[in-house]
CSV table of C-alpha atoms in Angstrom, one decimal:
chain,number,residue,atom,x,y,z
L,416,ASP,CA,108.9,102.3,80.5
L,417,ASP,CA,111.1,101.5,83.6
L,418,ASP,CA,112.2,105.8,83.7
L,419,ASP,CA,108.5,106.4,84.4
L,420,ASP,CA,108.8,104.0,87.2
L,421,ASP,CA,111.5,105.6,88.7
L,422,ASP,CA,109.8,108.9,88.4
L,423,ASP,CA,107.1,107.1,90.9
L,424,ASP,CA,109.7,106.1,93.3
L,425,ASP,CA,110.7,109.3,93.9
L,426,ASN,CA,107.5,110.6,93.9
L,427,ASP,CA,106.6,108.8,96.8
L,428,TYR,CA,110.0,109.2,98.1
L,429,ASP,CA,109.5,112.8,98.1
L,430,THR,CA,105.5,112.9,99.9
L,431,ALA,CA,107.1,110.1,102.8
L,432,MET,CA,110.0,112.8,103.7
L,433,ALA,CA,107.4,115.8,103.8
L,434,GLU,CA,104.7,114.1,105.6
L,435,ILE,CA,107.6,112.8,108.1
L,436,PHE,CA,109.4,116.5,108.1
L,437,GLN,CA,105.5,118.8,108.2
L,438,ARG,CA,104.6,120.2,111.1
L,439,PRO,CA,102.3,118.2,113.0
L,440,VAL,CA,99.1,119.5,113.9
L,441,ILE,CA,97.7,118.4,117.0
L,442,GLY,CA,94.1,119.0,118.1
L,443,CYS,CA,92.4,119.1,120.9
L,444,GLY,CA,88.6,118.3,120.9
L,445,TYR,CA,85.2,117.9,123.2
L,446,ASN,CA,82.4,116.0,122.1
L,447,LEU,CA,79.7,117.5,124.2
L,448,TYR,CA,77.0,114.8,123.8
L,449,THR,CA,79.7,113.0,125.7
L,450,GLN,CA,81.2,115.5,127.7
L,451,GLU,CA,84.1,113.7,126.6
L,452,LEU,CA,88.0,115.0,125.5
L,453,PHE,CA,89.3,113.8,122.7
L,454,PHE,CA,93.0,114.5,120.7
L,455,THR,CA,93.8,114.2,117.0
L,456,ARG,CA,97.2,114.3,115.1
L,457,ASN,CA,97.2,115.1,111.5
L,458,GLY,CA,93.7,115.4,111.5
L,459,ILE,CA,93.8,111.7,112.6
L,460,PHE,CA,91.4,110.9,116.1
L,461,LEU,CA,93.7,109.5,118.8
L,462,GLY,CA,91.5,109.1,120.9
L,463,TYR,CA,89.5,109.9,124.1
L,464,VAL,CA,92.0,110.9,126.9
L,465,ASN,CA,91.9,108.4,129.6
L,466,THR,CA,92.1,107.9,133.6
L,467,THR,CA,93.3,105.7,135.6
L,468,PRO,CA,90.6,105.5,139.0
L,469,PRO,CA,93.0,104.6,142.4
L,470,ASN,CA,92.9,101.2,143.4
L,471,THR,CA,92.0,100.1,139.8
L,472,SER,CA,93.2,98.9,136.7
L,473,LYS,CA,90.2,100.1,134.3
L,474,TYR,CA,90.3,102.7,131.8
L,475,GLN,CA,87.7,105.4,131.9
L,476,HIS,CA,87.6,108.2,129.5
L,477,VAL,CA,87.7,111.5,131.1
L,478,ARG,CA,83.8,113.8,131.7
L,479,VAL,CA,83.9,117.0,131.5
L,480,PRO,CA,80.7,119.1,132.3
L,481,SER,CA,80.1,121.5,129.2
L,482,GLU,CA,78.6,123.9,132.0
L,483,ASN,CA,82.7,124.7,132.9
L,484,LEU,CA,84.0,127.3,131.4
L,485,TYR,CA,87.2,126.0,129.5
L,486,VAL,CA,90.0,128.4,127.7
L,487,ALA,CA,92.6,126.7,125.3
L,488,ALA,CA,95.8,126.6,126.3
L,489,TYR,CA,99.4,125.4,125.5
L,490,THR,CA,102.5,125.5,126.4
L,491,LEU,CA,106.5,125.9,124.1
L,492,ASN,CA,109.6,124.1,125.4
L,493,HIS,CA,112.0,126.4,122.8
L,494,ALA,CA,112.6,129.8,122.1
L,495,GLY,CA,111.4,129.8,118.4
L,496,ASP,CA,108.8,127.4,118.8
L,497,GLU,CA,105.6,128.6,117.0
L,498,VAL,CA,102.0,127.3,117.4
L,499,GLU,CA,98.7,128.2,115.6
L,500,LEU,CA,95.4,128.1,117.1
L,501,ASN,CA,92.4,127.7,115.5
L,502,PHE,CA,89.4,128.2,117.0
L,503,GLY,CA,86.8,127.3,114.4
L,504,PHE,CA,87.6,129.9,112.2
L,505,GLN,CA,89.2,128.1,109.5
L,506,PRO,CA,88.2,124.7,108.1
L,507,PHE,CA,90.2,121.9,110.9
L,508,ARG,CA,92.6,119.5,109.6
L,509,PHE,CA,90.2,117.0,111.2
L,510,ASP,CA,86.5,116.3,110.0
L,511,ILE,CA,84.6,117.0,113.6
L,512,ASP,CA,81.2,116.7,111.7
L,513,ASN,CA,82.1,113.3,110.5
L,514,PHE,CA,83.2,112.4,113.5
L,515,LEU,CA,79.7,114.1,115.2
L,516,GLY,CA,78.0,111.2,113.5
L,517,PHE,CA,79.4,108.2,114.6
L,518,HIS,CA,80.3,109.2,118.4
L,519,CYS,CA,77.0,110.7,119.2
L,520,LEU,CA,75.2,108.3,118.9
């Protein structure tokens, strides 16, 4: 009945509010095959890191040679800010296996 429709609307609203106020999960990945850095937010690919060379408007992806040593770094801006790092010991929110299937051919 009409009451069922109201319940669905309430559930949709609750889901939307939960997504708005959840702590975002930001991912930084490295594609070993293409030597490119990329970012994700809540498991969604945002794109490769770009740079604009001087005197040009053409974007190029940043290439990072794999033989270099890299470490994770982050910045917290306010007292009480929190960070949780995942180096692959827990499942990633981003589906890296599916991504690599499309971006490494």
